[in-house]
Coordinates of N, CA, C and O and ligand atoms in Angstrom, one line a residue:
M1 N -7.1 61.3 -81.9 CA -6.6 60.1 -81.3 C -6.1 60.2 -79.9 O -5.2 59.6 -79.5
S2 N -6.7 61.1 -79.2 CA -6.3 61.3 -77.8 C -7.4 60.9 -76.9 O -8.4 61.6 -76.8
S3 N -7.2 59.8 -76.3 CA -8.3 59.2 -75.5 C -8.1 59.6 -74.0 O -9.0 60.0 -73.3
S4 N -6.8 59.7 -73.6 CA -6.6 60.0 -72.2 C -6.1 61.5 -72.1 O -4.9 61.7 -72.0
A5 N -7.0 62.4 -72.0 CA -6.6 63.8 -71.9 C -6.7 64.3 -70.5 O -5.7 64.6 -69.9
N6 N -7.9 64.3 -70.0 CA -8.1 64.8 -68.6 C -8.5 63.6 -67.7 O -9.4 63.7 -66.9
N7 N -7.7 62.6 -67.9 CA -8.1 61.4 -67.1 C -6.9 61.0 -66.2 O -6.6 59.9 -66.0
E8 N -6.2 62.1 -65.7 CA -5.0 61.8 -64.9 C -5.2 61.9 -63.4 O -5.1 61.0 -62.6
E9 N -5.6 63.1 -63.0 CA -5.7 63.4 -61.6 C -7.2 63.1 -61.1 O -7.6 63.8 -60.2
Q10 N -7.9 62.3 -61.8 CA -9.2 62.0 -61.3 C -9.2 60.7 -60.5 O -10.2 60.4 -59.9
Y11 N -8.1 60.0 -60.5 CA -8.1 58.8 -59.7 C -7.3 58.9 -58.4 O -6.8 57.9 -57.9
Q12 N -7.2 60.1 -58.0 CA -6.4 60.3 -56.8 C -7.1 60.1 -55.5 O -6.7 59.4 -54.6
S13 N -8.3 60.7 -55.5 CA -9.1 60.5 -54.2 C -9.9 59.2 -54.3 O -10.9 59.2 -55.0
N14 N -9.5 58.3 -53.6 CA -10.2 57.0 -53.6 C -10.4 56.6 -52.2 O -10.4 55.4 -51.8
I15 N -10.7 57.6 -51.3 CA -10.8 57.3 -49.9 C -12.3 57.4 -49.5 O -12.6 57.7 -48.4
D16 N -13.1 57.0 -50.4 CA -14.5 57.1 -50.1 C -15.1 55.7 -50.0 O -16.2 55.4 -50.5
G17 N -14.3 54.8 -49.4 CA -14.7 53.4 -49.4 C -15.6 53.1 -48.2 O -16.6 53.9 -47.9
P18 N -15.3 52.1 -47.4 CA -16.2 51.7 -46.3 C -16.0 52.7 -45.2 O -15.0 53.3 -44.9
K19 N -17.1 52.9 -44.5 CA -17.1 53.9 -43.4 C -16.4 53.3 -42.2 O -16.8 52.2 -41.7
T20 N -15.5 54.0 -41.7 CA -14.8 53.5 -40.5 C -15.4 54.2 -39.3 O -15.4 55.4 -39.2
P21 N -15.9 53.4 -38.3 CA -16.5 54.0 -37.1 C -15.4 54.7 -36.3 O -14.2 54.4 -36.3
K22 N -15.9 55.7 -35.6 CA -15.0 56.5 -34.7 C -14.4 55.6 -33.7 O -15.1 54.8 -33.1
R23 N -13.2 55.9 -33.3 CA -12.6 55.1 -32.3 C -13.0 55.5 -30.9 O -12.6 56.6 -30.4
T24 N -13.9 54.8 -30.3 CA -14.4 55.2 -29.0 C -13.7 54.3 -27.9 O -13.5 53.1 -28.2
P25 N -13.5 54.8 -26.8 CA -12.9 54.0 -25.7 C -13.9 52.9 -25.3 O -15.0 53.2 -25.0
M26 N -13.3 51.8 -25.3 CA -14.2 50.6 -25.1 C -14.4 50.5 -23.6 O -13.4 50.4 -22.8
A27 N -15.6 50.3 -23.2 CA -15.9 50.1 -21.8 C -16.2 48.7 -21.5 O -16.8 48.0 -22.3
C28 N -15.7 48.2 -20.4 CA -16.0 46.8 -20.1 C -17.4 46.6 -19.7 O -18.2 47.6 -19.5
Q29 N -17.8 45.4 -19.5 CA -19.2 45.1 -19.2 C -19.6 45.7 -17.9 O -20.7 46.3 -17.8
F30 N -18.8 45.6 -17.0 CA -19.2 46.1 -15.6 C -19.4 47.6 -15.7 O -20.4 48.2 -15.2
C31 N -18.4 48.3 -16.3 CA -18.5 49.8 -16.4 C -19.7 50.2 -17.2 O -20.4 51.2 -16.9
R32 N -20.0 49.4 -18.2 CA -21.1 49.8 -19.1 C -22.4 49.6 -18.3 O -23.3 50.4 -18.4
G33 N -22.5 48.5 -17.6 CA -23.7 48.3 -16.8 C -23.9 49.3 -15.7 O -25.0 49.7 -15.5
R34 N -22.9 49.8 -15.2 CA -23.0 50.8 -14.1 C -22.7 52.3 -14.6 O -22.7 53.2 -13.9
K35 N -22.5 52.4 -15.9 CA -22.3 53.7 -16.5 C -21.1 54.3 -15.8 O -21.1 55.5 -15.5
L36 N -20.1 53.5 -15.6 CA -18.9 54.1 -15.0 C -17.9 54.5 -16.1 O -18.0 54.0 -17.2
K37 N -17.0 55.3 -15.7 CA -16.0 55.6 -16.7 C -14.9 54.6 -16.7 O -14.1 54.6 -15.8
C38 N -14.9 53.8 -17.8 CA -13.9 52.8 -17.9 C -12.6 53.3 -18.4 O -12.6 54.1 -19.4
D39 N -11.5 53.0 -17.8 CA -10.2 53.5 -18.3 C -9.7 52.6 -19.4 O -8.7 52.8 -20.0
G40 N -10.4 51.5 -19.6 CA -10.0 50.6 -20.7 C -8.8 49.8 -20.4 O -8.1 49.3 -21.3
N41 N -8.4 49.7 -19.2 CA -7.2 48.9 -18.8 C -7.4 47.4 -19.1 O -8.5 46.9 -18.9
K42 N -6.4 46.8 -19.4 CA -6.5 45.4 -19.7 C -5.4 44.6 -18.9 O -4.3 45.2 -18.8
P43 N -5.6 43.5 -18.5 CA -6.9 42.7 -18.6 C -8.0 43.2 -17.7 O -9.1 42.7 -17.8
S44 N -7.7 44.0 -16.8 CA -8.7 44.5 -15.8 C -8.7 46.0 -15.7 O -7.6 46.6 -15.5
C45 N -9.8 46.6 -15.9 CA -9.8 48.0 -15.8 C -9.8 48.5 -14.4 O -9.9 47.7 -13.5
G46 N -9.7 49.8 -14.2 CA -9.5 50.3 -12.8 C -10.7 49.9 -11.9 O -10.5 49.5 -10.8
N47 N -11.9 50.1 -12.4 CA -13.0 49.8 -11.6 C -13.1 48.4 -11.2 O -13.4 48.0 -10.1
C48 N -12.9 47.5 -12.2 CA -13.0 46.1 -11.9 C -11.9 45.7 -11.0 O -12.0 44.9 -10.1
D49 N -10.7 46.2 -11.3 CA -9.6 45.8 -10.5 C -9.8 46.2 -9.0 O -9.4 45.5 -8.1
R50 N -10.3 47.4 -8.8 CA -10.5 47.8 -7.5 C -11.5 46.9 -6.7 O -11.4 46.7 -5.5
R51 N -12.5 46.5 -7.4 CA -13.6 45.7 -6.8 C -13.3 44.2 -6.9 O -14.0 43.4 -6.3
G52 N -12.3 43.9 -7.7 CA -12.0 42.5 -7.8 C -12.9 41.7 -8.7 O -13.1 40.5 -8.5
Y53 N -13.5 42.5 -9.6 CA -14.5 41.8 -10.5 C -13.7 41.4 -11.7 O -12.8 42.0 -12.1
P54 N -14.3 40.4 -12.3 CA -13.7 39.9 -13.6 C -14.1 40.9 -14.7 O -15.2 41.3 -14.9
C55 N -13.1 41.4 -15.3 CA -13.3 42.4 -16.4 C -13.5 41.8 -17.7 O -12.7 41.0 -18.2
N56 N -14.6 42.1 -18.3 CA -14.9 41.5 -19.6 C -15.1 42.6 -20.6 O -15.9 43.5 -20.5
Y57 N -14.4 42.4 -21.7 CA -14.6 43.3 -22.8 C -15.3 42.6 -24.0 O -14.7 41.6 -24.5
T58 N -16.5 42.9 -24.2 CA -17.1 42.3 -25.3 C -17.4 43.2 -26.5 O -17.7 44.4 -26.2
P59 N -17.2 42.8 -27.7 CA -17.3 43.7 -28.8 C -18.8 44.1 -28.9 O -19.7 43.3 -28.6
V60 N -19.0 45.3 -29.5 CA -20.3 45.8 -29.6 C -21.0 45.0 -30.7 O -20.6 44.9 -31.8
S61 N -22.2 44.5 -30.3 CA -23.0 43.8 -31.3 C -24.1 44.7 -31.9 O -24.4 45.7 -31.3
A62 N -24.6 44.3 -33.0 CA -25.6 45.1 -33.6 C -26.8 45.3 -32.7 O -27.4 46.4 -32.6
T63 N -27.2 44.2 -32.1 CA -28.4 44.3 -31.3 C -28.0 44.1 -29.8 O -27.4 43.2 -29.5
S64 N -28.4 45.1 -29.0 CA -28.1 45.0 -27.6 C -29.4 44.9 -26.8 O -30.1 45.9 -26.7
P65 N -29.6 43.7 -26.2 CA -30.9 43.6 -25.4 C -30.8 44.4 -24.2 O -29.8 44.4 -23.5
K66 N -31.9 45.1 -23.9 CA -31.9 46.0 -22.7 C -32.4 45.2 -21.5 O -33.3 44.5 -21.6
Ligands
ZN101 ZN1 -14.3 49.1 -17.0
ZN102 ZN1 -13.7 46.3 -16.1

């Protein structure tokens, strides 16, 4: 009548859920287009700030038209 014998420490590791993408420094549109190193400053990164460009951060979408 022992049903729960070795059923104790098998429920510990439950960290195999959804894959979390690596945290990469987000580059703004301008830096991305020019392949510049964006410092990720907000609301305006260094490059945009220096040139007086509007800095836009857009989330990465699945499909990126080239
Ligand atoms: Zn930038
Ligand atoms: Zn920028």
